Short mmCIF file of C-alpha atoms and ligand atoms in Angstrom, two decimals:
data_model
loop_
_atom_site.label_atom_id
_atom_site.label_comp_id
_atom_site.label_asym_id
_atom_site.label_seq_id
_atom_site.Cartn_x
_atom_site.Cartn_y
_atom_site.Cartn_z
CA MET A 1 25.23 -8.32 30.70
CA THR A 2 23.01 -5.68 28.90
CA ILE A 3 19.35 -6.06 29.06
CA ILE A 4 17.64 -6.53 25.86
CA ARG A 5 14.64 -4.19 25.32
CA LEU A 6 11.49 -6.14 24.70
CA GLU A 7 9.36 -3.51 23.06
CA SER A 8 9.54 -3.50 19.29
CA VAL A 9 11.68 -0.77 17.65
CA ARG A 10 10.00 2.69 17.83
CA GLY A 11 7.75 2.94 14.83
CA THR A 12 7.30 -0.78 14.25
CA LYS A 13 4.86 -3.14 15.54
CA ASP A 14 4.51 -6.75 16.61
CA ILE A 15 1.25 -7.79 14.89
CA LEU A 16 -0.79 -10.40 16.77
CA PHE A 17 -3.96 -12.41 16.70
CA GLU A 18 -7.02 -10.50 15.42
CA GLU A 19 -4.97 -7.92 14.09
CA ALA A 20 -2.80 -10.18 12.16
CA GLU A 21 -6.08 -11.92 11.08
CA VAL A 22 -7.53 -8.60 9.83
CA LEU A 23 -4.36 -8.10 7.66
CA ARG A 24 -4.56 -11.75 6.37
CA ASP A 25 -8.23 -11.11 5.38
CA ILE A 26 -7.37 -7.93 3.52
CA GLU A 27 -4.47 -9.66 1.72
CA SER A 28 -6.64 -12.65 0.53
CA LYS A 29 -9.49 -10.49 -0.53
CA ALA A 30 -7.04 -8.16 -2.33
CA GLN A 31 -5.25 -11.18 -3.97
CA GLU A 32 -8.83 -12.40 -5.09
CA ILE A 33 -9.77 -9.24 -6.83
CA PHE A 34 -6.30 -8.45 -8.35
CA THR A 35 -6.46 -11.95 -9.90
CA THR A 36 -10.02 -11.25 -11.34
CA TYR A 37 -8.43 -8.22 -12.88
CA GLY A 38 -5.50 -10.14 -14.45
CA TYR A 39 -2.83 -9.03 -12.05
CA ARG A 40 -0.08 -11.52 -11.19
CA GLN A 41 2.11 -11.60 -8.08
CA ILE A 42 5.61 -10.10 -7.93
CA ARG A 43 7.91 -10.32 -4.99
CA THR A 44 10.92 -8.08 -5.27
CA PRO A 45 13.74 -7.64 -2.61
CA ILE A 46 13.38 -5.57 0.36
CA LEU A 47 16.96 -4.62 -0.04
CA GLU A 48 17.58 -2.20 -3.08
CA SER A 49 20.33 0.05 -3.94
CA ARG A 50 19.91 3.77 -2.73
CA ASP A 51 20.61 5.09 -6.19
CA LEU A 52 17.37 3.29 -7.55
CA PHE A 53 15.29 5.74 -5.27
CA ILE A 54 17.41 8.71 -5.89
CA ARG A 55 16.90 8.14 -9.66
CA SER A 56 13.07 7.35 -9.51
CA LEU A 57 11.62 9.26 -6.62
CA GLY A 58 13.99 12.35 -6.95
CA ASN A 59 16.65 13.84 -4.69
CA GLU A 60 14.45 16.47 -3.33
CA THR A 61 11.75 14.18 -2.11
CA GLU A 62 10.81 13.61 1.60
CA ILE A 63 11.62 9.98 1.12
CA VAL A 64 15.00 10.14 -0.44
CA GLY A 65 15.98 13.37 1.55
CA LYS A 66 14.98 12.10 5.06
CA GLN A 67 13.32 8.84 5.16
CA MET A 68 15.52 6.04 3.96
CA PHE A 69 17.01 3.36 6.32
CA GLU A 70 20.53 3.08 4.77
CA LEU A 71 22.89 0.13 5.39
CA LYS A 72 26.42 0.74 4.94
CA ARG A 73 28.42 -2.42 4.38
CA ARG A 74 31.98 -2.47 5.92
CA GLY A 75 34.60 -1.51 3.25
CA ASP A 76 32.15 -0.80 0.49
CA ASP A 77 30.97 3.08 0.53
CA ASN A 78 29.91 3.26 -3.05
CA ASP A 79 27.24 0.77 -3.00
CA VAL A 80 24.72 1.86 -0.30
CA LEU A 81 21.77 -0.33 0.17
CA VAL A 82 18.56 0.72 1.63
CA LEU A 83 15.45 -0.90 3.07
CA ARG A 84 12.92 -0.14 0.31
CA PRO A 85 10.58 2.72 1.24
CA GLU A 86 8.07 1.96 -1.55
CA ALA A 87 7.61 -0.82 -4.22
CA THR A 88 7.26 0.98 -7.59
CA ALA A 89 10.87 1.76 -8.21
CA GLY A 90 11.94 -1.85 -7.50
CA ILE A 91 9.20 -3.37 -9.55
CA VAL A 92 10.08 -1.20 -12.72
CA ARG A 93 13.81 -2.16 -12.06
CA ALA A 94 12.74 -5.79 -11.96
CA TYR A 95 10.40 -5.45 -15.03
CA LEU A 96 13.49 -3.90 -17.01
CA ALA A 97 15.76 -6.65 -15.66
CA SER A 98 13.42 -9.36 -16.69
CA SER A 99 13.55 -11.42 -19.97
CA LEU A 100 10.02 -10.55 -20.72
CA TYR A 101 11.19 -6.99 -21.25
CA ARG A 102 14.48 -7.85 -22.96
CA LYS A 103 12.68 -10.07 -25.52
CA ARG A 104 9.62 -7.89 -26.22
CA LYS A 105 10.60 -4.39 -25.32
CA LYS A 106 7.34 -2.58 -24.65
CA SER A 107 5.29 -5.75 -23.46
CA PHE A 108 2.23 -4.95 -21.24
CA ILE A 109 2.19 -6.54 -17.71
CA LYS A 110 0.07 -6.30 -14.83
CA LEU A 111 1.65 -7.03 -11.41
CA TYR A 112 0.62 -6.91 -7.87
CA TYR A 113 2.74 -7.00 -4.58
CA ILE A 114 2.38 -7.28 -0.85
CA GLY A 115 5.03 -6.55 1.62
CA PRO A 116 6.80 -4.43 4.20
CA MET A 117 7.95 -0.98 3.46
CA PHE A 118 10.43 1.23 5.73
CA ARG A 119 10.56 4.93 6.28
CA ALA A 120 12.50 6.60 8.80
CA GLU A 121 9.57 9.00 9.84
CA ARG A 122 8.76 10.68 13.30
CA PRO A 123 6.29 7.88 14.33
CA GLN A 124 2.85 9.14 14.95
CA ARG A 125 -0.62 7.81 14.55
CA GLY A 126 -1.01 6.22 10.96
CA ARG A 127 2.59 6.77 10.42
CA LEU A 128 4.92 3.86 11.02
CA ARG A 129 8.69 3.17 10.31
CA GLN A 130 7.79 -0.32 9.02
CA PHE A 131 4.48 -0.55 7.61
CA HIS A 132 2.73 -2.82 4.83
CA GLN A 133 1.74 -1.94 1.46
CA ILE A 134 -0.51 -3.78 -0.99
CA GLY A 135 -0.54 -2.48 -4.57
CA ILE A 136 -0.47 -3.06 -8.24
CA GLU A 137 1.40 -1.80 -11.28
CA ALA A 138 0.31 -2.06 -14.84
CA ILE A 139 3.42 -1.38 -17.16
CA GLY A 140 3.44 -0.95 -20.76
CA SER A 141 0.42 1.04 -21.77
CA ASP A 142 -0.63 4.82 -21.61
CA SER A 143 -4.36 4.14 -22.46
CA ALA A 144 -6.83 6.16 -20.57
CA VAL A 145 -8.99 3.02 -20.13
CA LEU A 146 -6.15 1.44 -18.17
CA ASP A 147 -6.25 4.48 -15.57
CA ALA A 148 -9.83 4.09 -15.22
CA GLU A 149 -9.38 0.28 -14.69
CA VAL A 150 -6.85 0.84 -11.94
CA ILE A 151 -8.84 3.57 -10.08
CA SER A 152 -11.95 1.29 -10.21
CA LEU A 153 -9.89 -1.67 -8.93
CA ALA A 154 -8.91 0.45 -5.96
CA ASP A 155 -12.62 1.22 -5.52
CA SER A 156 -13.61 -2.34 -5.88
CA LEU A 157 -11.19 -3.57 -3.33
CA LEU A 158 -12.56 -1.05 -0.70
CA LYS A 159 -16.10 -2.24 -1.54
CA ALA A 160 -15.05 -5.79 -1.16
CA LEU A 161 -13.62 -4.96 2.32
CA SER A 162 -16.91 -3.29 3.31
CA ILE A 163 -15.11 0.09 3.70
CA SER A 164 -17.29 3.06 2.99
CA GLY A 165 -17.00 6.90 3.63
CA TYR A 166 -13.93 7.31 1.53
CA THR A 167 -13.36 9.87 -1.12
CA ILE A 168 -11.25 9.28 -4.36
CA LYS A 169 -9.52 12.41 -5.50
CA ILE A 170 -8.04 12.67 -8.95
CA ASN A 171 -5.84 15.21 -10.90
CA SER A 172 -3.55 15.30 -13.79
CA LEU A 173 0.09 16.60 -13.52
CA GLY A 174 0.55 16.17 -17.27
CA CYS A 175 3.71 15.26 -19.19
CA LEU A 176 7.18 16.40 -18.14
CA LYS A 177 6.78 19.73 -19.79
CA ASP A 178 3.32 20.40 -18.30
CA LYS A 179 4.87 19.50 -14.90
CA LYS A 180 7.37 22.14 -15.46
CA ARG A 181 4.68 24.63 -16.47
CA LEU A 182 2.72 23.64 -13.31
CA SER A 183 5.71 24.19 -11.05
CA ASP A 184 6.63 27.57 -12.64
CA GLU A 185 3.01 28.40 -12.21
CA LEU A 186 3.05 27.35 -8.48
CA ARG A 187 6.10 29.30 -7.83
CA ARG A 188 4.59 32.24 -9.42
CA LEU A 189 1.35 31.96 -7.53
CA LEU A 190 3.25 31.57 -4.15
CA GLU A 191 5.78 34.19 -4.63
CA ASP A 192 4.20 36.85 -2.67
CA LYS A 193 3.18 34.65 -0.01
CA LEU A 194 6.31 32.99 0.87
CA SER A 195 6.55 34.77 4.23
CA LEU A 196 3.21 33.24 5.21
CA LEU A 197 4.36 29.60 4.53
CA CYS A 198 5.95 27.29 7.22
CA ALA A 199 9.82 27.07 7.16
CA ASP A 200 9.63 23.56 5.53
CA CYS A 201 7.34 24.99 2.61
CA ARG A 202 9.80 27.87 2.22
CA ASP A 203 12.51 25.22 1.58
CA ARG A 204 10.05 23.26 -0.54
CA TYR A 205 9.42 26.30 -2.90
CA ASN A 206 12.85 26.15 -4.19
CA ARG A 207 13.70 22.45 -4.14
CA ASN A 208 10.16 20.77 -4.91
CA VAL A 209 7.25 23.18 -4.94
CA PHE A 210 4.74 20.20 -5.42
CA ARG A 211 5.25 19.23 -2.03
CA VAL A 212 4.02 22.67 -0.74
CA LEU A 213 0.54 21.22 -1.79
CA ASP A 214 0.98 18.18 0.41
CA CYS A 215 1.86 20.23 3.60
CA LYS A 216 -0.32 19.32 6.61
CA ASN A 217 0.20 22.76 8.35
CA ASP A 218 -3.01 24.70 8.54
CA ALA A 219 -1.68 28.07 7.47
CA CYS A 220 -0.01 26.40 4.41
CA LYS A 221 -3.23 24.46 3.55
CA ASN A 222 -5.21 27.88 3.79
CA ILE A 223 -2.85 29.51 1.22
CA VAL A 224 -2.83 26.40 -1.12
CA VAL A 225 -6.69 26.09 -1.43
CA LYS A 226 -6.98 29.73 -2.48
CA LEU A 227 -4.48 29.48 -5.25
CA LYS A 228 -6.01 29.91 -8.66
CA LEU A 229 -4.91 26.79 -10.43
CA SER A 230 -6.51 25.50 -13.41
CA ARG A 231 -5.51 22.43 -15.50
CA LYS A 232 -6.18 24.41 -18.71
CA ASN A 233 -3.36 26.76 -17.79
CA TYR A 234 -0.63 23.94 -17.55
CA LEU A 235 -1.89 20.83 -19.47
CA CYS A 236 -1.02 20.33 -23.11
CA LYS A 237 -3.65 19.28 -25.52
CA GLY A 238 -2.92 15.63 -25.41
CA CYS A 239 -2.67 15.48 -21.55
CA LEU A 240 -5.83 17.30 -21.24
CA GLU A 241 -7.67 15.04 -23.52
CA HIS A 242 -6.03 12.04 -21.80
CA PHE A 243 -7.50 13.27 -18.45
CA GLU A 244 -10.90 13.91 -19.78
CA SER A 245 -11.00 10.48 -21.32
CA VAL A 246 -10.02 9.00 -17.82
CA LEU A 247 -12.88 10.90 -16.34
CA ASP A 248 -15.20 9.86 -18.89
CA ASN A 249 -14.26 6.13 -18.53
CA LEU A 250 -14.71 6.32 -14.84
CA LYS A 251 -18.22 7.86 -15.34
CA SER A 252 -19.18 5.26 -17.65
CA ILE A 253 -18.77 2.51 -14.90
CA GLY A 254 -20.06 4.49 -12.20
CA THR A 255 -16.89 4.99 -10.18
CA LYS A 256 -17.18 8.31 -8.25
CA CYS A 257 -14.12 10.64 -8.22
CA GLN A 258 -13.64 14.05 -6.99
CA GLU A 259 -11.41 16.37 -9.14
CA ASP A 260 -8.96 18.12 -7.05
CA VAL A 261 -6.59 20.47 -8.94
CA TYR A 262 -4.43 20.84 -5.65
CA LEU A 263 -3.68 17.13 -5.59
CA ALA A 264 0.05 16.76 -6.51
CA ARG A 265 2.07 13.71 -5.74
CA GLY A 266 5.64 14.90 -4.44
CA LEU A 267 7.57 12.17 -6.21
CA ASP A 268 9.45 12.90 -9.37
CA TYR A 269 8.10 9.99 -11.37
CA TYR A 270 4.53 10.88 -11.51
CA THR A 271 3.09 12.21 -14.70
CA ARG A 272 -0.46 12.68 -15.81
CA THR A 273 -3.12 10.98 -13.74
CA VAL A 274 -2.53 11.02 -10.06
CA PHE A 275 -5.18 9.86 -7.38
CA GLU A 276 -5.43 9.43 -3.86
CA VAL A 277 -8.17 7.73 -1.51
CA VAL A 278 -8.78 9.59 1.65
CA HIS A 279 -10.83 8.60 4.75
CA PRO A 280 -11.89 10.90 7.41
CA ALA A 281 -11.58 8.44 10.14
CA LEU A 282 -7.75 8.33 9.71
CA GLY A 283 -7.15 11.78 11.08
CA ALA A 284 -4.30 13.98 9.94
CA GLN A 285 -2.67 11.01 7.86
CA ASP A 286 -5.85 10.47 5.92
CA ALA A 287 -4.54 8.85 2.77
CA LEU A 288 -5.58 5.29 2.48
CA CYS A 289 -4.24 4.83 -1.10
CA ALA A 290 -2.07 6.74 -3.49
CA GLY A 291 -1.19 6.10 -7.10
CA GLY A 292 -0.79 7.57 -10.53
CA ARG A 293 0.95 7.25 -13.79
CA TYR A 294 4.80 7.30 -14.16
CA ASP A 295 5.26 7.35 -17.86
CA ASN A 296 8.83 8.25 -17.88
CA LEU A 297 10.20 6.13 -15.10
CA THR A 298 11.25 3.20 -17.26
CA GLU A 299 13.35 5.61 -19.41
CA GLN A 300 14.93 7.30 -16.20
CA LEU A 301 15.93 3.81 -15.07
CA GLY A 302 17.64 3.26 -18.67
CA GLY A 303 15.00 1.48 -20.60
CA GLU A 304 12.58 2.45 -23.42
CA PRO A 305 9.93 4.84 -22.53
CA VAL A 306 6.72 2.96 -21.78
CA GLY A 307 3.30 3.99 -20.10
CA ALA A 308 2.62 2.71 -16.53
CA ILE A 309 0.26 3.24 -13.53
CA GLY A 310 -0.03 1.92 -10.15
CA PHE A 311 -1.30 2.42 -6.81
CA ALA A 312 -0.39 1.35 -3.03
CA PHE A 313 -2.74 0.92 -0.09
CA GLY A 314 -1.22 1.27 3.37
CA MET A 315 -2.44 -2.10 4.97
CA GLU A 316 -2.39 -0.78 8.74
CA ARG A 317 -4.47 2.10 7.55
CA LEU A 318 -6.87 -0.20 5.71
CA ALA A 319 -7.04 -2.37 8.90
CA SER A 320 -7.89 0.72 11.01
CA VAL A 321 -10.79 1.75 9.03
CA LYS A 322 -12.09 -1.89 8.31
CA ASP A 323 -15.00 -3.02 10.48
CA SER A 324 -13.12 -5.82 12.36
CA LEU A 325 -16.28 -7.41 13.42
CA SER A 326 -16.98 -8.59 9.90
CA ILE A 327 -14.04 -11.14 10.40
CA ALA A 328 -15.08 -14.38 11.78
CA PRO A 329 -12.65 -15.44 14.53
CA SER A 330 -11.22 -18.81 14.00
CA LYS A 331 -12.96 -21.23 16.30
CA ASN A 332 -11.86 -24.35 17.65
CA SER A 333 -14.76 -26.77 17.64
CA VAL A 334 -13.33 -29.40 20.08
CA TYR A 335 -11.45 -29.32 23.26
CA ILE A 336 -9.88 -32.61 24.66
CA ILE A 337 -9.61 -32.85 28.26
CA THR A 338 -7.27 -35.51 29.71
CA LEU A 339 -7.07 -36.55 33.37
CA ASP A 340 -3.52 -38.39 33.57
CA LYS A 341 -0.53 -39.30 31.60
CA LYS A 342 -1.94 -42.27 30.00
CA ALA A 343 -5.10 -40.38 28.91
CA GLU A 344 -2.73 -37.70 27.68
CA ARG A 345 -1.20 -40.00 25.26
CA GLU A 346 -4.55 -41.18 23.74
CA GLY A 347 -5.88 -37.79 23.86
CA PHE A 348 -2.83 -36.71 21.54
CA VAL A 349 -3.69 -39.55 19.22
CA LEU A 350 -7.33 -38.34 19.05
CA LEU A 351 -6.21 -34.96 18.51
CA HIS A 352 -4.18 -35.96 15.51
CA GLN A 353 -6.90 -38.08 13.91
CA LEU A 354 -9.49 -35.11 14.39
CA ARG A 355 -6.99 -32.64 12.58
CA GLU A 356 -6.60 -35.35 9.84
CA ASN A 357 -10.25 -34.96 9.44
CA ASN A 358 -9.91 -31.20 9.04
CA ILE A 359 -11.70 -30.55 12.47
CA PRO A 360 -10.11 -27.70 14.50
CA CYS A 361 -9.55 -28.82 17.89
CA GLU A 362 -7.42 -27.82 20.95
CA PHE A 363 -5.84 -29.81 23.75
CA ASN A 364 -4.57 -29.24 27.38
CA PHE A 365 -0.67 -28.53 26.97
CA GLU A 366 -0.37 -27.00 30.47
CA ASP A 367 -0.80 -29.70 32.84
CA LYS A 368 -4.10 -28.23 34.11
CA SER A 369 -6.75 -29.42 36.53
CA LEU A 370 -10.08 -30.79 35.14
CA LYS A 371 -11.80 -27.53 36.35
CA ALA A 372 -8.96 -25.31 34.69
CA GLN A 373 -9.17 -27.41 31.41
CA MET A 374 -13.09 -26.96 31.30
CA ARG A 375 -12.42 -23.22 31.87
CA SER A 376 -10.07 -23.12 28.76
CA ALA A 377 -12.72 -24.98 26.83
CA ASN A 378 -15.29 -22.34 27.73
CA ASN A 379 -12.92 -19.50 26.91
CA LEU A 380 -12.18 -20.91 23.50
CA GLY A 381 -16.00 -21.17 22.79
CA VAL A 382 -15.75 -24.77 21.53
CA LYS A 383 -18.88 -26.69 20.55
CA SER A 384 -17.97 -29.90 22.24
CA VAL A 385 -15.42 -31.36 24.85
CA ILE A 386 -14.03 -34.79 24.96
CA LEU A 387 -12.93 -36.12 28.09
CA LEU A 388 -10.51 -39.10 28.64
CA GLY A 389 -9.67 -40.49 31.99
CA GLU A 390 -8.86 -43.96 33.50
CA ASP A 391 -12.30 -45.36 33.07
CA GLU A 392 -12.68 -44.22 29.36
CA LEU A 393 -9.29 -45.91 28.47
CA LYS A 394 -10.25 -49.06 30.32
CA ASN A 395 -13.66 -49.31 28.43
CA ASN A 396 -12.33 -47.92 25.08
CA THR A 397 -14.80 -45.18 25.18
CA VAL A 398 -14.67 -41.29 25.40
CA SER A 399 -17.05 -39.01 27.48
CA PHE A 400 -18.45 -36.43 25.06
CA LYS A 401 -20.15 -33.24 26.15
CA ASN A 402 -22.21 -31.08 23.74
CA MET A 403 -21.42 -27.57 25.02
CA ARG A 404 -24.55 -26.17 23.35
CA ASP A 405 -27.08 -28.25 25.33
CA GLY A 406 -24.80 -29.42 28.10
CA VAL A 407 -25.62 -33.06 27.57
CA GLN A 408 -22.89 -35.54 28.29
CA GLU A 409 -22.82 -38.96 26.90
CA THR A 410 -20.42 -42.04 26.64
CA ILE A 411 -19.33 -42.85 23.10
CA LYS A 412 -17.21 -45.78 21.71
CA ARG A 413 -13.86 -44.72 20.97
CA GLU A 414 -14.20 -45.60 17.28
CA GLN A 415 -17.46 -43.56 16.93
CA ILE A 416 -16.13 -40.43 18.08
CA ILE A 417 -14.81 -38.84 14.76
CA ASP A 418 -18.11 -39.37 13.10
CA LYS A 419 -19.91 -37.80 16.27
CA VAL A 420 -17.71 -34.69 16.09
CA LYS A 421 -18.28 -34.38 12.29
CA ASN A 422 -21.96 -34.53 12.84
CA ILE A 423 -21.78 -31.70 15.52
CA THR A 424 -19.54 -29.42 13.44
P1 AMP B 501 2.99 6.56 -0.56
O1 AMP B 501 3.84 5.39 -1.09
O2 AMP B 501 3.43 7.48 0.28
O3 AMP B 501 2.18 7.24 -1.71
O4 AMP B 501 1.96 5.82 0.42
C1 AMP B 501 0.86 5.01 -0.22
C2 AMP B 501 0.15 4.45 1.10
O5 AMP B 501 0.84 3.85 2.10
C3 AMP B 501 -0.55 5.68 1.76
O6 AMP B 501 -1.68 6.14 1.28
C4 AMP B 501 -0.63 5.12 3.27
O7 AMP B 501 -1.77 4.30 3.31
C5 AMP B 501 0.49 4.20 3.38
N1 AMP B 501 1.70 4.71 4.11
C6 AMP B 501 2.56 5.54 3.70
N2 AMP B 501 3.62 5.86 4.49
C7 AMP B 501 3.16 5.28 5.67
C8 AMP B 501 3.50 5.14 6.89
N3 AMP B 501 4.74 5.76 7.34
N4 AMP B 501 3.11 4.45 7.77
C9 AMP B 501 1.85 3.75 7.55
N5 AMP B 501 1.40 3.71 6.33
C10 AMP B 501 1.94 4.48 5.30
#
């Protein structure tokens, strides 16, 4: 018989206890804020067709080229499925497939999502093969006010999670024609520096030059920051005005952003506004959130062209910069100690009654001695202990110990719920 490996698959994680609670806290804060901003939840399948991502993200992107987990089904080579590497493409597909879109073509809709994403990356700090994203998509508007709302929403979420020390970087890639001008300009500026770029970037130069701007290699980064790029050289009048209006709207509500002309998201679907939230505590993989407009994606997937914008936060990265001490551990307030089988049965009834009264309580499930049960109660940090033994059962009482002052008293069985309620 082969031995099953017990560690989780490389690049994936078993998330337990405090770590899971931090993620739950992030989720509930995010849902609260998204709802305040008028976003409603969407859950799309984890399995999508490979073609959806080829069509949306582009063939020459890192994700499509190298990072998709593909699932081939026996006898069906044409329809290759993948574990979704990101959510936007699936959500736009769902939007186009929905009756909402079919009835009122360009209807405006605000959606949020939470869920696992999968990328076959080389696992390293901050880079998992299964990670979780929480994000939003606002589809059906090209208003610059919407861009400002979306960016300020990302900022509000970070503030609500008490995260500080981050920077919001913003840029505009312009419309498809502007993007073409920008890529031509990048190629022109990089042409005589090709031999100094890393091998990957030399390849990116031809396939998808925007990705050179994202390279983490120090030599490439040094070359990139010295490139004389100017939005005025590649943005058309409409896109320049749109970008200025986004900045102006952000300024009017005091959302601080840093303009960064070198910020270019490598995915094909991005147009106009792109932004990223970076945090120095994350190290090399310093992006907490990435987002932007994708005004041509609905058309690329066969629908009418509609303006749209969204962002995604990596939840594990959010958790790693969040002050975990701000999360209150769930505290059991009562521990029930039982001394024999009969008392165990009565203790179980009491446990049930306490829970019916919404009182968090714990019990001895491990056949422990009195001393060991007392130790468990101490470890859990409970406020009180209820002890049931032969005498208590005979007299229809319980022994009640207040763990704060150590005082122990005998209480009538029927009064115990009220007593515990008073102490919690
Ligand atoms: P992207 O979809 O690549 O624009 O990423 C959006 C956000 O998801 C990033 O800013 C990260 O916070 C997070 N993220 C992306 N890839 C990974 C990964 N492999 N492991 C952990 N988090 C990731």
